[in-house]
Amino acid sequence: MYYQPEIETASREEILKIQNEKIVKQVRHVYDNVKYYRDLMDKKGVKPEDIKSVDDIKKLPFLTKADLRDAYPYGLLGTDLKNCVRIQSTSGTTGKRVVAFYTQKDIDLWEECCARAIVAVGGTNEDVCQVCYGYGLFTGGMGLNGGSHKVGCLTLPMSSGNTERQIQFMMDLNATILCCTPSYAAYIGESLAEAGYKPEDNKLKAGIFGAEPWTEEMRRSIEKSLGIKAYDIYGLTETSGPGVAFECEAQAGMHINEDHFYAEIIDPDTGEVLPEGEKGELVFTSLDKEAFPLLRYRTRDICVLTREKCSCGRTHVKMSKPMGRSDDMMIIRGVNVFPSQIETVLLNEKYPPNYQIVVDRVNNSDTLDIYVEITQELFSDKVSDTQAREKALEATMRTMLGIGPKVHLVPPKTITRSEGKAVRVIDKRKLHD
Ligand code: ADP
Ligand code: ZN
């Protein structure tokens, strides 16, 4: 099932034709209206006439988060403020917030992207869609809310938090689709079990989870605890919000809405465009945005693009799950470590997805401490049992990561649950710098 079948299953040639037409117009729009970017193009010696097709995009300068902060708040605005109807802002995971502007058309296209994601997981006007991403400045709630309306679902605009009420509405109003961060979905699953519900007691069939990295192990754990199929959705405020890419029934990578966003993978060190299938930093050019039309925006998300045929019939390019942002990667004693590697080990070893990673520097040497909550069943009063478990986990982690962490098993319910994006890593080294 598709929301916009013609475009979602268009041939490669048709998509390229649309992209080529749009990029010529969009570069002209940006050059004429966004002085900040015009200066960057002039500095690089590129004129709008030089961009005749998407092949020429590589000639354009990049934009980074630093540019967005420099240009805050109006520097990258592509139209008069009087044409804008809304702002949204990033969650500020990695520093100062970024503000993005929308015209009504920008919002319509964004909501259509979210509608595609909802229909891709089987959503129709007979569904009850519970949105527990935060509403407000954060794009998660507003985006999925708009998409759910477009599909015609009965929308429950819950926003995040108040888990008891989430559960009450989910059960009383027979929610069939759940939208939130994966860490909050795990928490809702845990809370349902505590309230005495079995996975088959709810009417949920699918979940649309994104806004933060999550592993395949986490997917299986959520699917089991809620009795649903769990699908990934990706996006960022800078390009609109969730719905830039979404998973289909194949659950193997997310289709990027290529009619609106042109994606490239680059080598993060050299900026060189990499061939399909190679891992690198994802870069987006928005082909339609009027108010906040970013060209070649570096997301810092590391992933792979593939054009392999998908069983769902969609033709748009797929991105792999981002394995974390390039700035999520921790360099510990010279070794690159991603939080996702740690999550994989924990869930494989049957620990719950409640953990926190603390990195510090003691006597000029990096330390890595992993606090892991144990389940009630694993909970034991015997110190020797706990120590043996900690040692076993440390050994498995050492093999996976290439460095040895210190594992601390902590009693159930001691690690703070997240209602939005989970804070998995505390890097205390930054405090000393
Ligand atoms: P912030 O940078 O403050 O978190 P946003 O709320 O706009 O701002 O979040 C966008 C970022 O969230 C993306 O660049 C990406 O790192 C992360 N993200 C969004 N969706 C996913 C997903 N499905 N998987 C992994 N990471 C995601
Ligand atoms: Zn597909």
Short mmCIF file of C-alpha atoms and ligand atoms in Angstrom, two decimals:
data_model
loop_
_atom_site.label_atom_id
_atom_site.label_comp_id
_atom_site.label_asym_id
_atom_site.label_seq_id
_atom_site.Cartn_x
_atom_site.Cartn_y
_atom_site.Cartn_z
CA MET A 1 0.00 0.00 0.00
CA TYR A 2 1.21 3.44 -0.92
CA TYR A 3 0.09 6.94 -0.03
CA GLN A 4 1.21 8.43 -3.36
CA PRO A 5 1.67 5.35 -5.55
CA GLU A 6 2.70 7.18 -8.71
CA ILE A 7 5.67 8.90 -7.19
CA GLU A 8 6.58 6.17 -4.68
CA THR A 9 6.90 3.57 -7.45
CA ALA A 10 8.10 5.86 -10.27
CA SER A 11 10.89 4.57 -12.49
CA ARG A 12 14.46 5.69 -11.90
CA GLU A 13 14.27 7.83 -15.05
CA GLU A 14 11.10 9.54 -13.91
CA ILE A 15 12.59 10.33 -10.49
CA LEU A 16 15.77 11.69 -12.08
CA LYS A 17 13.73 13.87 -14.40
CA ILE A 18 11.83 15.36 -11.45
CA GLN A 19 15.05 15.89 -9.48
CA ASN A 20 16.82 17.53 -12.40
CA GLU A 21 14.00 19.98 -12.97
CA LYS A 22 13.71 20.81 -9.29
CA ILE A 23 17.42 21.32 -8.58
CA VAL A 24 17.82 23.96 -11.30
CA LYS A 25 14.94 25.96 -9.83
CA GLN A 26 15.99 25.41 -6.24
CA VAL A 27 19.58 26.58 -6.73
CA ARG A 28 18.28 29.71 -8.44
CA HIS A 29 15.84 30.28 -5.55
CA VAL A 30 18.58 29.94 -2.96
CA TYR A 31 21.10 32.06 -4.85
CA ASP A 32 18.60 34.86 -5.30
CA ASN A 33 17.19 34.80 -1.76
CA VAL A 34 19.75 33.47 0.70
CA LYS A 35 22.73 35.80 0.93
CA TYR A 36 24.63 33.48 3.27
CA TYR A 37 24.64 30.68 0.69
CA ARG A 38 25.16 33.03 -2.25
CA ASP A 39 28.38 34.17 -0.57
CA LEU A 40 29.49 30.54 -0.17
CA MET A 41 28.78 29.86 -3.86
CA ASP A 42 30.58 33.01 -4.96
CA LYS A 43 33.56 32.06 -2.82
CA LYS A 44 33.65 28.66 -4.53
CA GLY A 45 33.17 30.24 -7.94
CA VAL A 46 29.89 28.42 -8.69
CA LYS A 47 27.02 30.18 -10.47
CA PRO A 48 23.41 28.96 -10.58
CA GLU A 49 23.85 28.37 -14.37
CA ASP A 50 26.53 25.77 -13.57
CA ILE A 51 23.91 23.49 -12.02
CA LYS A 52 22.03 21.82 -14.85
CA SER A 53 21.19 18.49 -13.21
CA VAL A 54 21.69 16.60 -9.96
CA ASP A 55 25.06 15.44 -11.30
CA ASP A 56 26.25 19.01 -10.81
CA ILE A 57 25.25 19.13 -7.14
CA LYS A 58 28.77 18.05 -6.20
CA LYS A 59 30.01 21.45 -7.38
CA LEU A 60 28.03 23.21 -4.64
CA PRO A 61 29.48 24.12 -1.24
CA PHE A 62 28.45 22.16 1.86
CA LEU A 63 26.45 23.54 4.75
CA THR A 64 27.18 22.35 8.27
CA LYS A 65 25.58 22.71 11.66
CA ALA A 66 28.17 25.43 12.35
CA ASP A 67 26.77 27.44 9.41
CA LEU A 68 23.28 27.09 10.87
CA ARG A 69 24.49 28.44 14.18
CA ASP A 70 26.36 31.27 12.45
CA ALA A 71 23.32 32.23 10.47
CA TYR A 72 20.92 31.96 13.43
CA PRO A 73 18.13 32.92 13.36
CA TYR A 74 17.27 34.41 9.93
CA GLY A 75 20.47 34.00 7.88
CA LEU A 76 19.31 30.98 5.86
CA LEU A 77 15.73 32.08 5.37
CA GLY A 78 14.70 31.66 1.74
CA THR A 79 11.56 33.77 1.73
CA ASP A 80 9.94 36.76 3.43
CA LEU A 81 8.97 36.09 7.02
CA LYS A 82 5.41 37.02 6.13
CA ASN A 83 5.23 33.88 3.96
CA CYS A 84 6.27 31.66 6.88
CA VAL A 85 3.67 30.10 9.14
CA ARG A 86 5.72 28.12 11.64
CA ILE A 87 9.11 27.43 13.18
CA GLN A 88 10.37 24.17 14.63
CA SER A 89 13.62 23.59 16.45
CA THR A 90 16.09 20.75 17.03
CA SER A 91 16.15 18.93 20.33
CA GLY A 92 19.61 20.32 20.94
CA THR A 93 21.17 16.87 21.42
CA THR A 94 24.59 18.13 20.41
CA GLY A 95 24.65 21.79 21.26
CA LYS A 96 22.85 25.05 20.56
CA ARG A 97 19.43 24.65 19.01
CA VAL A 98 18.77 25.22 15.35
CA VAL A 99 15.62 27.01 14.19
CA ALA A 100 13.94 26.03 10.92
CA PHE A 101 11.16 27.96 9.13
CA TYR A 102 8.19 26.61 7.15
CA THR A 103 5.75 28.00 4.65
CA GLN A 104 2.35 26.31 4.44
CA LYS A 105 3.57 24.42 1.36
CA ASP A 106 6.65 23.22 3.27
CA ILE A 107 4.37 21.86 6.00
CA ASP A 108 2.07 20.15 3.49
CA LEU A 109 4.98 18.35 1.81
CA TRP A 110 6.46 17.35 5.16
CA GLU A 111 3.14 15.93 6.33
CA GLU A 112 2.80 14.02 3.07
CA CYS A 113 6.18 12.42 3.73
CA CYS A 114 4.94 11.32 7.17
CA ALA A 115 1.71 10.05 5.61
CA ARG A 116 3.78 7.87 3.26
CA ALA A 117 5.50 6.39 6.32
CA ILE A 118 2.19 5.63 8.05
CA VAL A 119 0.65 4.00 4.98
CA ALA A 120 3.86 1.98 4.50
CA VAL A 121 3.28 0.24 7.84
CA GLY A 122 -0.32 -0.55 6.87
CA GLY A 123 -2.03 2.62 8.15
CA THR A 124 -5.48 3.54 6.78
CA ASN A 125 -8.43 5.70 7.87
CA GLU A 126 -9.53 2.78 10.06
CA ASP A 127 -6.48 3.09 12.28
CA VAL A 128 -6.09 4.80 15.61
CA CYS A 129 -2.69 6.45 15.65
CA GLN A 130 -1.19 7.31 19.03
CA VAL A 131 1.51 9.95 18.68
CA CYS A 132 3.71 10.17 21.76
CA TYR A 133 6.61 12.06 20.29
CA GLY A 134 6.88 15.45 21.97
CA TYR A 135 4.62 18.15 20.52
CA GLY A 136 5.80 21.72 20.24
CA LEU A 137 9.15 22.86 18.94
CA PHE A 138 10.38 19.29 18.43
CA THR A 139 9.44 18.05 14.96
CA GLY A 140 8.46 14.51 16.01
CA GLY A 141 4.96 15.19 17.37
CA MET A 142 3.89 17.81 14.83
CA GLY A 143 5.15 15.82 11.83
CA LEU A 144 3.52 12.49 12.65
CA ASN A 145 0.37 14.28 13.79
CA GLY A 146 0.06 15.93 10.37
CA GLY A 147 0.81 12.68 8.55
CA SER A 148 -1.78 10.82 10.61
CA HIS A 149 -4.44 13.43 9.71
CA LYS A 150 -3.58 13.17 6.02
CA VAL A 151 -4.04 9.39 6.12
CA GLY A 152 -7.31 9.89 7.96
CA CYS A 153 -6.38 7.93 11.07
CA LEU A 154 -8.09 8.81 14.32
CA THR A 155 -5.17 10.70 15.84
CA LEU A 156 -4.38 10.63 19.57
CA PRO A 157 -2.12 13.67 20.09
CA MET A 158 -0.64 12.42 23.35
CA SER A 159 2.78 14.08 23.24
CA SER A 160 5.47 12.47 25.41
CA GLY A 161 5.34 11.56 29.07
CA ASN A 162 2.63 10.59 31.55
CA THR A 163 3.06 6.93 30.74
CA GLU A 164 0.08 5.87 32.83
CA ARG A 165 -2.22 8.02 30.71
CA GLN A 166 -0.56 6.76 27.51
CA ILE A 167 -1.44 3.22 28.54
CA GLN A 168 -4.97 4.13 29.55
CA PHE A 169 -5.73 5.79 26.19
CA MET A 170 -3.94 3.05 24.26
CA MET A 171 -6.15 0.40 25.87
CA ASP A 172 -9.44 2.34 26.13
CA LEU A 173 -9.33 3.78 22.60
CA ASN A 174 -7.81 0.73 20.93
CA ALA A 175 -4.73 2.38 19.45
CA THR A 176 -3.40 0.39 16.47
CA ILE A 177 -0.31 2.41 15.52
CA LEU A 178 2.18 3.82 18.01
CA CYS A 179 4.63 6.63 17.15
CA CYS A 180 7.46 7.57 19.54
CA THR A 181 11.19 7.18 20.12
CA PRO A 182 12.35 3.56 20.35
CA SER A 183 13.57 4.11 23.91
CA TYR A 184 10.11 5.35 24.93
CA ALA A 185 8.47 2.41 23.13
CA ALA A 186 10.64 0.07 25.22
CA TYR A 187 9.54 1.91 28.35
CA ILE A 188 5.86 1.70 27.40
CA GLY A 189 6.32 -2.05 26.81
CA GLU A 190 7.87 -2.44 30.22
CA SER A 191 5.12 -0.38 31.86
CA LEU A 192 2.36 -2.39 30.14
CA ALA A 193 3.84 -5.61 31.53
CA GLU A 194 4.04 -4.07 34.99
CA ALA A 195 0.40 -3.07 34.78
CA GLY A 196 -0.37 -6.74 34.18
CA TYR A 197 -1.01 -6.62 30.41
CA LYS A 198 0.28 -9.30 28.07
CA PRO A 199 1.53 -8.27 24.59
CA GLU A 200 -1.62 -9.70 22.98
CA ASP A 201 -3.91 -7.61 25.20
CA ASN A 202 -3.38 -4.40 23.21
CA LYS A 203 -4.71 -3.70 19.69
CA LEU A 204 -1.44 -2.27 18.38
CA LYS A 205 -0.23 -3.71 15.09
CA ALA A 206 2.66 -1.41 14.17
CA GLY A 207 5.02 1.13 15.65
CA ILE A 208 6.87 3.94 13.88
CA PHE A 209 9.96 4.65 15.91
CA GLY A 210 12.81 7.04 15.20
CA ALA A 211 14.59 10.28 16.13
CA GLU A 212 17.46 8.37 17.74
CA PRO A 213 19.68 5.42 16.83
CA TRP A 214 18.44 1.94 17.72
CA THR A 215 19.71 -1.52 16.92
CA GLU A 216 18.08 -4.60 15.34
CA GLU A 217 18.26 -6.23 18.78
CA MET A 218 16.24 -3.33 20.18
CA ARG A 219 13.71 -3.79 17.37
CA ARG A 220 13.19 -7.46 18.28
CA SER A 221 12.88 -6.61 21.95
CA ILE A 222 10.20 -3.94 21.32
CA GLU A 223 8.31 -6.16 18.86
CA LYS A 224 8.15 -8.87 21.49
CA SER A 225 7.12 -6.68 24.40
CA LEU A 226 4.34 -4.87 22.49
CA GLY A 227 3.33 -7.69 20.14
CA ILE A 228 3.78 -5.50 17.04
CA LYS A 229 5.95 -4.90 13.98
CA ALA A 230 8.39 -2.05 14.65
CA TYR A 231 9.44 0.26 11.81
CA ASP A 232 12.14 2.89 11.60
CA ILE A 233 11.62 6.49 10.53
CA TYR A 234 14.34 9.09 9.99
CA GLY A 235 14.53 12.82 9.65
CA LEU A 236 16.03 15.98 10.99
CA THR A 237 14.73 19.46 11.69
CA GLU A 238 17.08 20.99 9.14
CA THR A 239 15.38 19.15 6.26
CA SER A 240 11.82 19.31 7.75
CA GLY A 241 11.58 16.62 10.45
CA PRO A 242 10.65 12.91 10.54
CA GLY A 243 9.63 11.35 7.24
CA VAL A 244 12.70 12.22 5.19
CA ALA A 245 13.07 8.42 5.05
CA PHE A 246 10.90 5.57 6.32
CA GLU A 247 10.85 1.81 6.48
CA CYS A 248 8.47 -0.33 4.47
CA GLU A 249 7.18 -3.86 5.12
CA ALA A 250 10.59 -5.29 4.16
CA GLN A 251 12.04 -3.79 7.38
CA ALA A 252 15.41 -3.56 5.68
CA GLY A 253 16.48 0.05 5.31
CA MET A 254 14.50 3.26 4.88
CA HIS A 255 13.28 4.66 1.55
CA ILE A 256 14.36 8.28 1.16
CA ASN A 257 11.63 10.51 -0.30
CA GLU A 258 13.78 11.27 -3.32
CA ASP A 259 11.29 13.52 -5.03
CA HIS A 260 11.85 16.00 -2.16
CA PHE A 261 15.36 15.22 -0.92
CA TYR A 262 18.51 14.47 -2.90
CA ALA A 263 20.89 12.28 -0.89
CA GLU A 264 24.65 11.85 -1.20
CA ILE A 265 27.16 9.88 0.86
CA ILE A 266 30.51 11.58 1.33
CA ASP A 267 33.81 10.77 2.95
CA PRO A 268 33.53 12.83 6.17
CA ASP A 269 37.23 13.68 6.10
CA THR A 270 37.70 14.71 2.47
CA GLY A 271 34.17 15.67 1.44
CA GLU A 272 34.49 13.46 -1.65
CA VAL A 273 31.26 11.81 -2.89
CA LEU A 274 31.41 8.04 -2.40
CA PRO A 275 29.95 5.41 -4.74
CA GLU A 276 26.70 3.60 -3.88
CA GLY A 277 27.14 0.99 -1.19
CA GLU A 278 29.98 2.70 0.64
CA LYS A 279 29.62 3.87 4.20
CA GLY A 280 29.97 7.58 4.87
CA GLU A 281 28.26 10.78 5.97
CA LEU A 282 24.78 11.46 4.66
CA VAL A 283 24.29 14.81 2.91
CA PHE A 284 20.87 16.20 1.91
CA THR A 285 19.73 18.79 -0.57
CA SER A 286 16.09 19.78 -0.16
CA LEU A 287 14.56 20.11 -3.59
CA ASP A 288 11.31 21.78 -2.60
CA LYS A 289 11.73 23.69 0.64
CA GLU A 290 10.78 27.34 0.26
CA ALA A 291 11.44 28.81 3.70
CA PHE A 292 14.52 26.86 4.78
CA PRO A 293 16.03 25.52 1.56
CA LEU A 294 19.29 23.88 2.60
CA LEU A 295 21.62 22.69 -0.14
CA ARG A 296 24.21 19.98 0.58
CA TYR A 297 23.57 19.89 4.31
CA ARG A 298 25.96 17.57 6.17
CA THR A 299 23.89 15.55 8.64
CA ARG A 300 26.86 13.94 10.43
CA ASP A 301 24.85 10.70 10.33
CA ILE A 302 26.88 7.76 9.09
CA CYS A 303 25.10 5.25 6.84
CA VAL A 304 25.02 3.43 3.49
CA LEU A 305 22.72 4.01 0.47
CA THR A 306 21.44 1.21 -1.72
CA ARG A 307 19.36 0.98 -4.88
CA GLU A 308 18.73 -2.75 -4.69
CA LYS A 309 15.19 -3.61 -5.73
CA CYS A 310 12.84 -3.64 -2.76
CA SER A 311 10.07 -6.24 -2.37
CA CYS A 312 7.55 -3.51 -1.47
CA GLY A 313 7.63 -2.07 -4.98
CA ARG A 314 8.93 1.33 -3.94
CA THR A 315 11.74 2.57 -6.13
CA HIS A 316 13.25 5.27 -3.94
CA VAL A 317 16.81 4.77 -2.74
CA LYS A 318 17.20 3.20 0.71
CA MET A 319 19.43 4.29 3.57
CA SER A 320 20.66 1.88 6.21
CA LYS A 321 19.98 2.57 9.87
CA PRO A 322 22.40 5.33 10.80
CA MET A 323 24.93 3.65 13.05
CA GLY A 324 25.11 6.82 15.10
CA ARG A 325 26.23 10.31 14.37
CA SER A 326 29.84 10.91 13.57
CA ASP A 327 29.84 12.98 16.77
CA ASP A 328 28.27 10.12 18.78
CA MET A 329 31.36 8.08 18.14
CA MET A 330 33.55 7.96 21.21
CA ILE A 331 37.29 7.69 20.84
CA ILE A 332 38.40 5.81 23.91
CA ARG A 333 42.08 5.07 24.31
CA GLY A 334 42.42 5.58 20.59
CA VAL A 335 39.67 3.08 19.69
CA ASN A 336 36.43 4.13 17.94
CA VAL A 337 33.40 3.01 19.94
CA PHE A 338 29.72 3.50 19.03
CA PRO A 339 26.98 3.23 21.67
CA SER A 340 25.11 0.93 19.25
CA GLN A 341 27.86 -1.71 19.60
CA ILE A 342 27.30 -1.74 23.35
CA GLU A 343 23.52 -1.97 22.95
CA THR A 344 23.92 -4.96 20.61
CA VAL A 345 25.97 -6.89 23.15
CA LEU A 346 23.62 -6.12 26.03
CA LEU A 347 20.45 -7.17 24.23
CA ASN A 348 22.10 -10.29 22.78
CA GLU A 349 23.06 -11.26 26.32
CA LYS A 350 19.41 -10.83 27.37
CA TYR A 351 19.84 -7.66 29.40
CA PRO A 352 17.06 -5.04 29.16
CA PRO A 353 17.68 -1.93 27.01
CA ASN A 354 18.33 0.23 30.05
CA TYR A 355 21.93 1.30 30.24
CA GLN A 356 24.18 4.30 30.54
CA ILE A 357 27.72 4.76 29.31
CA VAL A 358 30.12 6.96 31.25
CA VAL A 359 33.45 7.97 29.76
CA ASP A 360 36.04 9.79 31.83
CA ARG A 361 39.77 10.44 32.01
CA VAL A 362 41.65 9.39 35.12
CA ASN A 363 45.43 9.89 35.35
CA ASN A 364 45.57 10.70 31.64
CA SER A 365 43.94 7.45 30.68
CA ASP A 366 40.38 7.08 29.34
CA THR A 367 37.94 5.01 31.34
CA LEU A 368 34.74 3.40 30.08
CA ASP A 369 32.07 2.43 32.59
CA ILE A 370 28.85 0.79 31.52
CA TYR A 371 25.93 0.78 33.95
CA VAL A 372 23.45 -1.93 33.08
CA GLU A 373 20.15 -2.57 34.75
CA ILE A 374 19.29 -6.17 35.47
CA THR A 375 15.84 -7.64 35.20
CA GLN A 376 13.92 -8.81 38.24
CA GLU A 377 14.60 -12.45 37.22
CA LEU A 378 18.35 -11.91 37.05
CA PHE A 379 18.36 -9.94 40.26
CA SER A 380 20.29 -11.76 42.96
CA ASP A 381 21.41 -10.88 46.44
CA LYS A 382 24.55 -12.91 46.10
CA VAL A 383 27.52 -10.66 45.43
CA SER A 384 29.42 -13.52 43.80
CA ASP A 385 26.64 -14.04 41.21
CA THR A 386 26.66 -10.39 40.26
CA GLN A 387 30.43 -10.29 40.01
CA ALA A 388 30.50 -13.35 37.78
CA ARG A 389 27.92 -11.76 35.47
CA GLU A 390 29.85 -8.50 35.34
CA LYS A 391 33.06 -10.33 34.43
CA ALA A 392 31.29 -12.30 31.69
CA LEU A 393 29.83 -9.12 30.17
CA GLU A 394 33.18 -7.34 30.36
CA ALA A 395 34.80 -10.18 28.41
CA THR A 396 32.13 -10.12 25.66
CA MET A 397 32.35 -6.33 25.44
CA ARG A 398 36.14 -6.49 25.15
CA THR A 399 35.85 -8.80 22.15
CA MET A 400 33.24 -6.59 20.47
CA LEU A 401 34.78 -3.19 21.17
CA GLY A 402 38.48 -3.88 21.16
CA ILE A 403 38.87 -2.26 24.57
CA GLY A 404 37.89 -3.43 28.04
CA PRO A 405 35.10 -1.56 29.86
CA LYS A 406 34.12 -1.80 33.49
CA VAL A 407 30.59 -3.17 33.77
CA HIS A 408 28.37 -2.35 36.74
CA LEU A 409 25.13 -4.26 37.12
CA VAL A 410 22.58 -2.13 38.93
CA PRO A 411 19.20 -3.10 40.40
CA PRO A 412 15.97 -2.87 38.37
CA LYS A 413 14.53 0.64 37.91
CA THR A 414 17.67 2.57 38.80
CA ILE A 415 18.42 4.00 35.36
CA THR A 416 16.24 6.95 34.36
CA ARG A 417 13.75 6.12 31.60
CA SER A 418 13.50 8.44 28.63
CA GLU A 419 10.28 9.86 27.23
CA GLY A 420 12.02 11.46 24.25
CA LYS A 421 15.52 10.94 23.02
CA ALA A 422 17.48 8.78 25.45
CA VAL A 423 20.74 10.11 26.88
CA ARG A 424 22.98 7.05 26.64
CA VAL A 425 26.41 8.59 26.95
CA ILE A 426 27.88 10.88 29.57
CA ASP A 427 31.33 11.98 28.49
CA LYS A 428 32.93 13.61 31.52
CA ARG A 429 36.18 14.21 29.64
CA LYS A 430 34.53 17.22 28.01
CA LEU A 431 34.02 18.76 31.45
CA HIS A 432 37.76 18.64 32.17
CA ASP A 433 38.81 20.13 28.79
P1 ADP B 1 19.11 17.13 17.31
O1 ADP B 1 20.33 17.21 16.44
O2 ADP B 1 19.04 18.22 18.29
O3 ADP B 1 18.86 15.77 17.89
P2 ADP B 1 16.78 16.66 15.63
O4 ADP B 1 15.74 16.53 16.68
O5 ADP B 1 16.41 17.36 14.38
O6 ADP B 1 17.97 17.45 16.25
O7 ADP B 1 17.32 15.22 15.33
C1 ADP B 1 17.85 14.80 14.10
C2 ADP B 1 18.87 13.72 14.32
O8 ADP B 1 18.30 12.62 15.03
C3 ADP B 1 19.39 13.11 13.05
O9 ADP B 1 20.41 13.86 12.46
C4 ADP B 1 19.89 11.75 13.54
O10 ADP B 1 21.17 11.86 14.11
C5 ADP B 1 18.91 11.40 14.63
N1 ADP B 1 17.90 10.46 14.09
C6 ADP B 1 16.68 10.77 13.62
N2 ADP B 1 16.01 9.66 13.22
C7 ADP B 1 16.85 8.62 13.43
C8 ADP B 1 16.76 7.20 13.22
N3 ADP B 1 15.66 6.63 12.73
N4 ADP B 1 17.84 6.46 13.54
C9 ADP B 1 18.96 7.03 14.04
N5 ADP B 1 19.11 8.33 14.27
C10 ADP B 1 18.06 9.13 13.97
ZN ZN B 2 10.56 -1.12 0.38
#
